[in-house]
Amino acid sequence: MDTQGKPTIIEALEGPLVGSVRVPGDKSISHRAVLFAAMAEGTSRLSGVLDSDDVRSSVRAVQKLGAQVALEKMADGSLAGGITGWGSHGPCAPDEPIDCGNSGTTVRLLMGILAPWDVEVELTGDDSLRSRPMRRVTAPLVRMGARFYPEESTTLPLTVRGTRTLRAIDYDSPVASAQVKTAVLLAGVGACGTTRVTEPSPSRNHTELMLPRFGVQTTAASGVAEVEGPACMQACEVEVPGDPSSAAFLACAAALVPGSAIQIEGVSLNPARIGFLRTLEQMGVDASRRGVSSSGKELSGIISVQYCENLHGCEVPAEKIASLVDEVPVLSLVAAHARGITVFREVSELRVKETDRIAAIIDGLALLGVNAWMDGNDLYIEGNPDLHVADGLEFTSGGDHRLAMTWALAGMTAGVTVAVEGFEAVSVSYPGFLDDVRSLVRRV
């Protein structure tokens, strides 16, 4: 992602955060709704789809592959409408490479989607995406019979060459990754037999919850998921709930700003996605959730968070990291204000996100005067409840949307003005982030 240009000045908040807000649609579910609808026979009706750069990458990709997309911008900023998929005819090979922008979800899931078809498609992305590892996805798909060129390359650009004789496999994944799991399962939809993925710890299960709605026989247990193929996916209706990863930034802001008490409505309460809430509770924050509806099997509801005067450090075990991996940066900011040491176990996965988030967290917290370090694969943060953030600090996001929002909150919650280089990266997942934060400010 291009991060050139002047840093964005982020003004301090002028009061506590009070009231209710809705966050944009869940990014992970939005990607899957768009991609699965493109694979299906007939026209699927989607609502609540996140309108962000990443999701737009998935939309453009399926259009190039032959799906008909008619999504319109709604009054609340979401996308809604119909997608007519290629169904049993399969995707068309485009005349040019598919540019997935900054979206790892788009490119990795497309690898699985294309694997069962006799097509050859080149996949690429921006500078950041071209530096991210792809072997974790290509390796199991090669075992199933797909081919990727250049054969020795571990990064984009890569050309996928699928096959209609794809083999079902039993794959023991070395990492807990919803993207890896989903890519293999989607390939398994077009393979003959049962494709099973086993993970060292459970990752996000949106794919297992959504595939049956598209007519695919799917079974799932803790750390294990399987599909029965070949299956022809059928169109359905999908309503996308609010994104808990976006909600986490508002929740952490409320926990840090004195006098704050907010509710975040209509947000996904999928247990695999709300590890950040459990961590905030461990740190002493009054954070609760109440389920009010279920779209299919995706539970949604209300998250309530209040300011915590006495934050204290905690330990997040390795088996819980998958449920909050995208929230580690903003949770690290909360930990910086807590008494004692906070430990995030086994977070080396953060080194291969949009940027090296571990190095960025350590460097950013150092600007705040907070000591953070890695010991093996564990991240340690020595908090300071009397932390005083200097006015006028300048942070760099490295083109990473999670870091851009985290460093904006570093100043906003401390009552000072900061500058964030590459802040425009928030358009990847939460374009209206600043507006939503400021809409909650009660001036005193």
GROMACS .gro file of C-alpha atoms in nm:
model
  444
    1MET     CA    1   0.000   0.000   0.000
    2ASP     CA    2   0.125   0.346  -0.085
    3THR     CA    3   0.206   0.532   0.235
    4GLN     CA    4   0.370   0.834   0.077
    5GLY     CA    5   0.258   1.185   0.164
    6LYS     CA    6   0.226   1.395   0.474
    7PRO     CA    7   0.135   1.229   0.806
    8THR     CA    8  -0.224   1.271   0.919
    9ILE     CA    9  -0.273   1.491   1.226
   10ILE     CA   10  -0.496   1.320   1.482
   11GLU     CA   11  -0.652   1.562   1.730
   12ALA     CA   12  -0.706   1.475   2.096
   13LEU     CA   13  -1.052   1.374   2.217
   14GLU     CA   14  -1.238   1.653   2.395
   15GLY     CA   15  -1.425   1.434   2.640
   16PRO     CA   16  -1.526   1.077   2.731
   17LEU     CA   17  -1.682   0.832   2.486
   18VAL     CA   18  -2.049   0.782   2.565
   19GLY     CA   19  -2.342   0.629   2.378
   20SER     CA   20  -2.410   0.369   2.110
   21VAL     CA   21  -2.250   0.306   1.773
   22ARG     CA   22  -2.253   0.048   1.494
   23VAL     CA   23  -1.932  -0.063   1.326
   24PRO     CA   24  -1.907  -0.160   0.957
   25GLY     CA   25  -1.970  -0.515   0.839
   26ASP     CA   26  -1.729  -0.790   0.933
   27LYS     CA   27  -1.441  -0.804   0.685
   28SER     CA   28  -1.385  -1.180   0.705
   29ILE     CA   29  -1.754  -1.259   0.656
   30SER     CA   30  -1.787  -0.999   0.379
   31HIS     CA   31  -1.501  -1.158   0.183
   32ARG     CA   32  -1.656  -1.502   0.215
   33ALA     CA   33  -2.005  -1.382   0.124
   34VAL     CA   34  -1.873  -1.228  -0.198
   35LEU     CA   35  -1.644  -1.517  -0.292
   36PHE     CA   36  -1.890  -1.797  -0.206
   37ALA     CA   37  -2.173  -1.622  -0.392
   38ALA     CA   38  -1.946  -1.606  -0.698
   39MET     CA   39  -1.890  -1.982  -0.677
   40ALA     CA   40  -2.261  -2.062  -0.644
   41GLU     CA   41  -2.533  -2.147  -0.891
   42GLY     CA   42  -2.791  -1.867  -0.912
   43THR     CA   43  -2.811  -1.521  -0.758
   44SER     CA   44  -2.726  -1.468  -0.391
   45ARG     CA   45  -2.861  -1.170  -0.201
   46LEU     CA   46  -2.611  -1.000   0.029
   47SER     CA   47  -2.655  -0.719   0.281
   48GLY     CA   48  -2.431  -0.544   0.534
   49VAL     CA   49  -2.120  -0.609   0.323
   50LEU     CA   50  -1.821  -0.399   0.430
   51ASP     CA   51  -1.730  -0.134   0.173
   52SER     CA   52  -1.352  -0.123   0.209
   53ASP     CA   53  -1.047  -0.155  -0.014
   54ASP     CA   54  -0.992  -0.520   0.080
   55VAL     CA   55  -1.349  -0.630   0.011
   56ARG     CA   56  -1.351  -0.431  -0.313
   57SER     CA   57  -1.049  -0.641  -0.415
   58SER     CA   58  -1.260  -0.955  -0.378
   59VAL     CA   59  -1.546  -0.795  -0.572
   60ARG     CA   60  -1.320  -0.698  -0.863
   61ALA     CA   61  -1.159  -1.042  -0.862
   62VAL     CA   62  -1.485  -1.237  -0.896
   63GLN     CA   63  -1.604  -1.000  -1.167
   64LYS     CA   64  -1.289  -1.073  -1.369
   65LEU     CA   65  -1.355  -1.444  -1.320
   66GLY     CA   66  -1.706  -1.419  -1.463
   67ALA     CA   67  -1.944  -1.349  -1.173
   68GLN     CA   68  -2.209  -1.078  -1.221
   69VAL     CA   69  -2.201  -0.833  -0.932
   70ALA     CA   70  -2.477  -0.581  -0.857
   71LEU     CA   71  -2.391  -0.435  -0.518
   72GLU     CA   72  -2.499  -0.083  -0.426
   73LYS     CA   73  -2.396   0.156  -0.150
   74MET     CA   74  -2.659   0.180   0.124
   75ALA     CA   75  -2.738   0.477   0.349
   76ASP     CA   76  -2.538   0.320   0.633
   77GLY     CA   77  -2.229   0.291   0.410
   78SER     CA   78  -2.256  -0.085   0.358
   79LEU     CA   79  -2.295  -0.269   0.029
   80ALA     CA   80  -2.604  -0.473  -0.058
   81GLY     CA   81  -2.747  -0.644  -0.364
   82GLY     CA   82  -2.701  -0.954  -0.574
   83ILE     CA   83  -2.415  -1.165  -0.706
   84THR     CA   84  -2.484  -1.422  -0.979
   85GLY     CA   85  -2.218  -1.691  -0.964
   86TRP     CA   86  -2.051  -1.909  -1.226
   87GLY     CA   87  -2.187  -2.227  -1.064
   88SER     CA   88  -2.123  -2.552  -1.251
   89HIS     CA   89  -1.976  -2.365  -1.551
   90GLY     CA   90  -1.676  -2.261  -1.347
   91PRO     CA   91  -1.476  -1.938  -1.354
   92CYS     CA   92  -1.341  -1.780  -1.673
   93ALA     CA   93  -0.971  -1.717  -1.716
   94PRO     CA   94  -0.920  -1.339  -1.731
   95ASP     CA   95  -0.706  -1.170  -1.995
   96GLU     CA   96  -0.482  -1.007  -1.736
   97PRO     CA   97  -0.351  -1.077  -1.384
   98ILE     CA   98  -0.592  -1.035  -1.094
   99ASP     CA   99  -0.463  -0.762  -0.864
  100CYS     CA  100  -0.569  -0.841  -0.506
  101GLY     CA  101  -0.438  -0.511  -0.370
  102ASN     CA  102  -0.349  -0.545  -0.003
  103SER     CA  103  -0.591  -0.831   0.064
  104GLY     CA  104  -0.433  -1.155   0.183
  105THR     CA  105  -0.779  -1.307   0.229
  106THR     CA  106  -0.869  -1.241  -0.134
  107VAL     CA  107  -0.557  -1.396  -0.286
  108ARG     CA  108  -0.532  -1.698  -0.055
  109LEU     CA  109  -0.898  -1.793  -0.084
  110LEU     CA  110  -0.886  -1.747  -0.462
  111MET     CA  111  -0.608  -2.007  -0.477
  112GLY     CA  112  -0.844  -2.264  -0.328
  113ILE     CA  113  -1.140  -2.149  -0.538
  114LEU     CA  114  -0.945  -2.183  -0.865
  115ALA     CA  115  -0.774  -2.514  -0.780
  116PRO     CA  116  -1.058  -2.746  -0.902
  117TRP     CA  117  -1.098  -2.581  -1.245
  118ASP     CA  118  -0.910  -2.606  -1.575
  119VAL     CA  119  -0.807  -2.242  -1.572
  120GLU     CA  120  -0.477  -2.060  -1.551
  121VAL     CA  121  -0.486  -1.732  -1.357
  122GLU     CA  122  -0.205  -1.503  -1.244
  123LEU     CA  123  -0.253  -1.352  -0.898
  124THR     CA  124  -0.066  -1.049  -0.771
  125GLY     CA  125  -0.103  -0.759  -0.528
  126ASP     CA  126   0.058  -0.444  -0.392
  127ASP     CA  127   0.411  -0.426  -0.253
  128SER     CA  128   0.299  -0.537   0.092
  129LEU     CA  129   0.101  -0.836  -0.031
  130ARG     CA  130   0.381  -0.944  -0.265
  131SER     CA  131   0.609  -0.976   0.039
  132ARG     CA  132   0.377  -1.204   0.237
  133PRO     CA  133   0.426  -1.584   0.249
  134MET     CA  134   0.209  -1.797   0.018
  135ARG     CA  135   0.373  -2.140   0.056
  136ARG     CA  136   0.150  -2.222   0.354
  137VAL     CA  137  -0.145  -2.218   0.110
  138THR     CA  138   0.014  -2.346  -0.209
  139ALA     CA  139   0.176  -2.649  -0.041
  140PRO     CA  140  -0.148  -2.831   0.051
  141LEU     CA  141  -0.314  -2.730  -0.277
  142VAL     CA  142  -0.020  -2.882  -0.471
  143ARG     CA  143  -0.077  -3.205  -0.277
  144MET     CA  144  -0.434  -3.195  -0.406
  145GLY     CA  145  -0.318  -3.162  -0.767
  146ALA     CA  146  -0.311  -2.787  -0.840
  147ARG     CA  147   0.004  -2.624  -0.975
  148PHE     CA  148   0.164  -2.286  -0.905
  149TYR     CA  149   0.425  -2.109  -1.115
  150PRO     CA  150   0.708  -2.021  -1.072
  151GLU     CA  151   0.728  -2.352  -0.881
  152GLU     CA  152   0.996  -2.241  -0.635
  153SER     CA  153   0.842  -1.902  -0.557
  154THR     CA  154   0.702  -1.844  -0.208
  155THR     CA  155   0.553  -1.501  -0.280
  156LEU     CA  156   0.335  -1.327  -0.538
  157PRO     CA  157   0.299  -1.296  -0.830
  158LEU     CA  158   0.196  -1.659  -0.879
  159THR     CA  159   0.006  -1.831  -1.158
  160VAL     CA  160  -0.252  -2.088  -1.049
  161ARG     CA  161  -0.318  -2.381  -1.281
  162GLY     CA  162  -0.615  -2.581  -1.159
  163THR     CA  163  -0.740  -2.927  -1.248
  164ARG     CA  164  -1.079  -3.098  -1.258
  165THR     CA  165  -0.920  -3.411  -1.110
  166LEU     CA  166  -0.835  -3.252  -0.777
  167ARG     CA  167  -0.774  -3.500  -0.494
  168ALA     CA  168  -0.930  -3.476  -0.147
  169ILE     CA  169  -0.668  -3.475   0.131
  170ASP     CA  170  -0.640  -3.497   0.507
  171TYR     CA  171  -0.425  -3.195   0.590
  172ASP     CA  172  -0.255  -3.137   0.925
  173SER     CA  173  -0.185  -2.764   0.914
  174PRO     CA  174   0.127  -2.646   1.101
  175VAL     CA  175  -0.041  -2.310   1.174
  176ALA     CA  176  -0.383  -2.204   1.302
  177SER     CA  177  -0.491  -1.994   1.005
  178ALA     CA  178  -0.845  -1.939   0.882
  179GLN     CA  179  -0.708  -1.839   0.542
  180VAL     CA  180  -0.512  -2.162   0.499
  181LYS     CA  181  -0.803  -2.372   0.627
  182THR     CA  182  -1.054  -2.199   0.403
  183ALA     CA  183  -0.838  -2.227   0.090
  184VAL     CA  184  -0.805  -2.603   0.140
  185LEU     CA  185  -1.176  -2.648   0.218
  186LEU     CA  186  -1.281  -2.446  -0.088
  187ALA     CA  187  -1.055  -2.661  -0.304
  188GLY     CA  188  -1.216  -2.961  -0.136
  189VAL     CA  189  -1.559  -2.845  -0.254
  190GLY     CA  190  -1.442  -2.940  -0.606
  191ALA     CA  191  -1.247  -3.254  -0.508
  192CYS     CA  192  -1.382  -3.609  -0.492
  193GLY     CA  193  -1.415  -3.732  -0.135
  194THR     CA  194  -1.367  -3.585   0.211
  195THR     CA  195  -1.117  -3.303   0.257
  196ARG     CA  196  -1.021  -3.254   0.622
  197VAL     CA  197  -0.810  -2.980   0.784
  198THR     CA  198  -0.670  -3.016   1.135
  199GLU     CA  199  -0.516  -2.715   1.313
  200PRO     CA  200  -0.294  -2.687   1.622
  201SER     CA  201  -0.558  -2.457   1.776
  202PRO     CA  202  -0.897  -2.337   1.649
  203SER     CA  203  -0.900  -2.047   1.401
  204ARG     CA  204  -1.195  -1.838   1.282
  205ASN     CA  205  -1.480  -2.066   1.175
  206HIS     CA  206  -1.680  -1.835   0.945
  207THR     CA  207  -1.622  -2.071   0.651
  208GLU     CA  208  -1.761  -2.374   0.836
  209LEU     CA  209  -2.066  -2.173   0.940
  210MET     CA  210  -2.132  -2.027   0.594
  211LEU     CA  211  -2.067  -2.317   0.356
  212PRO     CA  212  -2.376  -2.520   0.464
  213ARG     CA  213  -2.592  -2.219   0.377
  214PHE     CA  214  -2.457  -2.254   0.022
  215GLY     CA  215  -2.546  -2.624   0.020
  216VAL     CA  216  -2.207  -2.776   0.101
  217GLN     CA  217  -2.196  -3.066   0.346
  218THR     CA  218  -1.958  -2.946   0.616
  219THR     CA  219  -1.863  -3.080   0.957
  220ALA     CA  220  -1.657  -2.904   1.219
  221ALA     CA  221  -1.519  -2.956   1.568
  222SER     CA  222  -1.259  -2.775   1.773
  223GLY     CA  223  -0.952  -2.750   1.551
  224VAL     CA  224  -1.094  -2.980   1.279
  225ALA     CA  225  -1.307  -2.904   0.973
  226GLU     CA  226  -1.404  -3.108   0.668
  227VAL     CA  227  -1.611  -3.085   0.350
  228GLU     CA  228  -1.755  -3.349   0.121
  229GLY     CA  229  -1.698  -3.297  -0.250
  230PRO     CA  230  -1.763  -3.253  -0.526
  231ALA     CA  231  -2.050  -3.020  -0.445
  232CYS     CA  232  -2.231  -2.757  -0.650
  233MET     CA  233  -2.286  -2.453  -0.433
  234GLN     CA  234  -2.633  -2.296  -0.440
  235ALA     CA  235  -2.723  -1.928  -0.402
  236CYS     CA  236  -2.856  -1.807  -0.067
  237GLU     CA  237  -2.903  -1.491   0.141
  238VAL     CA  238  -2.628  -1.359   0.368
  239GLU     CA  239  -2.657  -1.074   0.616
  240VAL     CA  240  -2.315  -0.961   0.739
  241PRO     CA  241  -2.292  -0.857   1.108
  242GLY     CA  242  -2.063  -0.584   1.240
  243ASP     CA  243  -1.688  -0.650   1.254
  244PRO     CA  244  -1.557  -0.736   1.604
  245SER     CA  245  -1.203  -0.643   1.498
  246SER     CA  246  -1.325  -0.291   1.423
  247ALA     CA  247  -1.529  -0.291   1.745
  248ALA     CA  248  -1.212  -0.373   1.939
  249PHE     CA  249  -1.063  -0.030   1.868
  250LEU     CA  250  -1.368   0.148   2.006
  251ALA     CA  251  -1.380  -0.088   2.304
  252CYS     CA  252  -1.014  -0.026   2.389
  253ALA     CA  253  -1.062   0.350   2.349
  254ALA     CA  254  -1.351   0.342   2.597
  255ALA     CA  255  -1.142   0.139   2.843
  256LEU     CA  256  -0.869   0.406   2.834
  257VAL     CA  257  -1.065   0.734   2.841
  258PRO     CA  258  -1.195   0.838   3.186
  259GLY     CA  259  -1.574   0.859   3.213
  260SER     CA  260  -1.640   0.649   2.903
  261ALA     CA  261  -1.925   0.398   2.869
  262ILE     CA  262  -2.025   0.277   2.523
  263GLN     CA  263  -2.235   0.015   2.349
  264ILE     CA  264  -2.142  -0.131   2.010
  265GLU     CA  265  -2.453  -0.273   1.845
  266GLY     CA  266  -2.510  -0.540   1.581
  267VAL     CA  267  -2.157  -0.681   1.606
  268SER     CA  268  -2.056  -1.044   1.550
  269LEU     CA  269  -2.018  -1.234   1.877
  270ASN     CA  270  -1.861  -1.539   1.718
  271PRO     CA  271  -1.655  -1.695   2.002
  272ALA     CA  272  -1.356  -1.730   1.768
  273ARG     CA  273  -1.354  -1.351   1.721
  274ILE     CA  274  -1.404  -1.196   2.064
  275GLY     CA  275  -1.087  -1.301   2.242
  276PHE     CA  276  -1.008  -0.930   2.279
  277LEU     CA  277  -1.308  -0.894   2.512
  278ARG     CA  278  -1.189  -1.176   2.735
  279THR     CA  279  -0.844  -1.017   2.746
  280LEU     CA  280  -0.988  -0.677   2.843
  281GLU     CA  281  -1.183  -0.849   3.121
  282GLN     CA  282  -0.861  -1.014   3.241
  283MET     CA  283  -0.707  -0.668   3.260
  284GLY     CA  284  -0.990  -0.545   3.482
  285VAL     CA  285  -1.219  -0.382   3.223
  286ASP     CA  286  -1.596  -0.401   3.263
  287ALA     CA  287  -1.664  -0.550   2.917
  288SER     CA  288  -1.977  -0.752   2.846
  289ARG     CA  289  -2.169  -0.889   2.549
  290ARG     CA  290  -2.531  -0.981   2.493
  291GLY     CA  291  -2.647  -1.189   2.200
  292VAL     CA  292  -2.965  -1.065   2.037
  293SER     CA  293  -2.983  -1.240   1.699
  294SER     CA  294  -2.832  -1.507   1.481
  295SER     CA  295  -2.781  -1.477   1.105
  296GLY     CA  296  -2.761  -1.844   1.018
  297LYS     CA  297  -2.522  -1.961   1.288
  298GLU     CA  298  -2.335  -1.631   1.322
  299LEU     CA  299  -2.437  -1.487   1.658
  300SER     CA  300  -2.452  -1.108   1.678
  301GLY     CA  301  -2.543  -0.867   1.953
  302ILE     CA  302  -2.424  -0.581   2.173
  303ILE     CA  303  -2.083  -0.519   2.330
  304SER     CA  304  -2.069  -0.286   2.632
  305VAL     CA  305  -1.743  -0.139   2.765
  306GLN     CA  306  -1.665   0.109   3.044
  307TYR     CA  307  -1.354   0.300   3.144
  308CYS     CA  308  -1.120   0.108   3.375
  309GLU     CA  309  -0.926   0.311   3.630
  310ASN     CA  310  -0.710   0.021   3.752
  311LEU     CA  311  -0.583  -0.174   3.452
  312HIS     CA  312  -0.346  -0.458   3.529
  313GLY     CA  313  -0.132  -0.680   3.311
  314CYS     CA  314  -0.228  -1.035   3.216
  315GLU     CA  315  -0.105  -1.335   3.021
  316VAL     CA  316  -0.268  -1.440   2.694
  317PRO     CA  317  -0.189  -1.810   2.630
  318ALA     CA  318  -0.088  -1.940   2.289
  319GLU     CA  319  -0.415  -2.126   2.233
  320LYS     CA  320  -0.611  -1.799   2.263
  321ILE     CA  321  -0.403  -1.592   2.018
  322ALA     CA  322  -0.599  -1.701   1.710
  323SER     CA  323  -0.914  -1.545   1.860
  324LEU     CA  324  -0.750  -1.200   1.892
  325VAL     CA  325  -0.456  -1.203   1.652
  326ASP     CA  326  -0.569  -0.887   1.470
  327GLU     CA  327  -0.631  -0.707   1.799
  328VAL     CA  328  -0.284  -0.756   1.951
  329PRO     CA  329  -0.167  -0.407   1.841
  330VAL     CA  330  -0.452  -0.220   2.012
  331LEU     CA  331  -0.447  -0.453   2.314
  332SER     CA  332  -0.077  -0.372   2.342
  333LEU     CA  333  -0.172  -0.006   2.374
  334VAL     CA  334  -0.407  -0.093   2.661
  335ALA     CA  335  -0.129  -0.302   2.817
  336ALA     CA  336   0.100   0.002   2.799
  337HIS     CA  337  -0.133   0.180   3.042
  338ALA     CA  338  -0.170  -0.118   3.278
  339ARG     CA  339   0.015  -0.197   3.600
  340GLY     CA  340   0.259  -0.484   3.559
  341ILE     CA  341   0.361  -0.696   3.263
  342THR     CA  342   0.134  -0.829   2.989
  343VAL     CA  343   0.247  -1.132   2.788
  344PHE     CA  344   0.111  -1.245   2.450
  345ARG     CA  345   0.233  -1.603   2.393
  346GLU     CA  346   0.334  -1.737   2.050
  347VAL     CA  347   0.266  -1.430   1.836
  348SER     CA  348   0.533  -1.479   1.568
  349GLU     CA  349   0.249  -1.490   1.312
  350LEU     CA  350   0.228  -1.111   1.352
  351ARG     CA  351   0.564  -1.076   1.178
  352VAL     CA  352   0.406  -1.175   0.843
  353LYS     CA  353   0.095  -0.957   0.842
  354GLU     CA  354   0.065  -0.638   0.634
  355THR     CA  355   0.391  -0.542   0.799
  356ASP     CA  356   0.604  -0.681   1.085
  357ARG     CA  357   0.353  -0.590   1.354
  358ILE     CA  358   0.576  -0.712   1.636
  359ALA     CA  359   0.859  -0.476   1.545
  360ALA     CA  360   0.609  -0.195   1.489
  361ILE     CA  361   0.443  -0.247   1.828
  362ILE     CA  362   0.780  -0.244   2.007
  363ASP     CA  363   0.894   0.069   1.821
  364GLY     CA  364   0.564   0.251   1.869
  365LEU     CA  365   0.545   0.176   2.240
  366ALA     CA  366   0.906   0.293   2.277
  367LEU     CA  367   0.792   0.634   2.146
  368LEU     CA  368   0.543   0.637   2.434
  369GLY     CA  369   0.822   0.553   2.678
  370VAL     CA  370   0.699   0.197   2.733
  371ASN     CA  371   0.934  -0.100   2.736
  372ALA     CA  372   0.825  -0.393   2.514
  373TRP     CA  373   1.032  -0.687   2.393
  374MET     CA  374   1.023  -1.034   2.239
  375ASP     CA  375   1.150  -1.343   2.420
  376GLY     CA  376   1.138  -1.628   2.172
  377ASN     CA  377   0.791  -1.603   2.017
  378ASP     CA  378   0.636  -1.423   2.315
  379LEU     CA  379   0.567  -1.048   2.331
  380TYR     CA  380   0.617  -0.877   2.668
  381ILE     CA  381   0.490  -0.528   2.756
  382GLU     CA  382   0.584  -0.354   3.080
  383GLY     CA  383   0.295  -0.120   3.146
  384ASN     CA  384   0.288   0.212   3.329
  385PRO     CA  385  -0.043   0.324   3.488
  386ASP     CA  386   0.100   0.675   3.520
  387LEU     CA  387   0.199   0.692   3.154
  388HIS     CA  388   0.223   1.045   3.017
  389VAL     CA  389   0.211   1.066   2.639
  390ALA     CA  390   0.401   1.358   2.491
  391ASP     CA  391   0.217   1.596   2.260
  392GLY     CA  392   0.317   1.597   1.893
  393LEU     CA  393   0.458   1.244   1.860
  394GLU     CA  394   0.481   1.105   1.507
  395PHE     CA  395   0.407   0.738   1.444
  396THR     CA  396   0.440   0.529   1.131
  397SER     CA  397   0.180   0.275   1.026
  398GLY     CA  398   0.392   0.099   0.766
  399GLY     CA  399   0.079   0.091   0.552
  400ASP     CA  400  -0.093  -0.134   0.809
  401HIS     CA  401  -0.454  -0.046   0.895
  402ARG     CA  402  -0.445  -0.200   1.245
  403LEU     CA  403  -0.133  -0.003   1.336
  404ALA     CA  404  -0.274   0.318   1.188
  405MET     CA  405  -0.578   0.297   1.416
  406THR     CA  406  -0.372   0.191   1.718
  407TRP     CA  407  -0.135   0.488   1.696
  408ALA     CA  408  -0.424   0.728   1.635
  409LEU     CA  409  -0.578   0.603   1.960
  410ALA     CA  410  -0.243   0.640   2.140
  411GLY     CA  411  -0.285   1.016   2.113
  412MET     CA  412  -0.663   1.048   2.120
  413THR     CA  413  -0.705   0.850   2.443
  414ALA     CA  414  -0.416   1.034   2.610
  415GLY     CA  415  -0.560   1.376   2.531
  416VAL     CA  416  -0.277   1.484   2.301
  417THR     CA  417  -0.231   1.548   1.929
  418VAL     CA  418  -0.022   1.299   1.731
  419ALA     CA  419   0.070   1.246   1.366
  420VAL     CA  420   0.033   0.909   1.193
  421GLU     CA  421   0.219   0.843   0.869
  422GLY     CA  422   0.017   0.627   0.631
  423PHE     CA  423  -0.306   0.674   0.823
  424GLU     CA  424  -0.501   0.633   0.498
  425ALA     CA  425  -0.442   0.258   0.539
  426VAL     CA  426  -0.757   0.250   0.756
  427SER     CA  427  -0.954   0.237   0.429
  428VAL     CA  428  -0.859  -0.133   0.410
  429SER     CA  429  -1.101  -0.227   0.689
  430TYR     CA  430  -1.258   0.075   0.865
  431PRO     CA  431  -1.282   0.387   0.645
  432GLY     CA  432  -1.510   0.568   0.893
  433PHE     CA  433  -1.297   0.495   1.201
  434LEU     CA  434  -1.228   0.856   1.305
  435ASP     CA  435  -1.588   0.965   1.244
  436ASP     CA  436  -1.721   0.681   1.461
  437VAL     CA  437  -1.482   0.761   1.746
  438ARG     CA  438  -1.565   1.130   1.739
  439SER     CA  439  -1.940   1.061   1.718
  440LEU     CA  440  -1.917   0.911   2.067
  441VAL     CA  441  -1.740   1.209   2.228
  442ARG     CA  442  -1.942   1.380   2.499
  443ARG     CA  443  -1.787   1.723   2.542
  444VAL     CA  444  -1.744   1.830   2.902
   0.00000   0.00000   0.00000
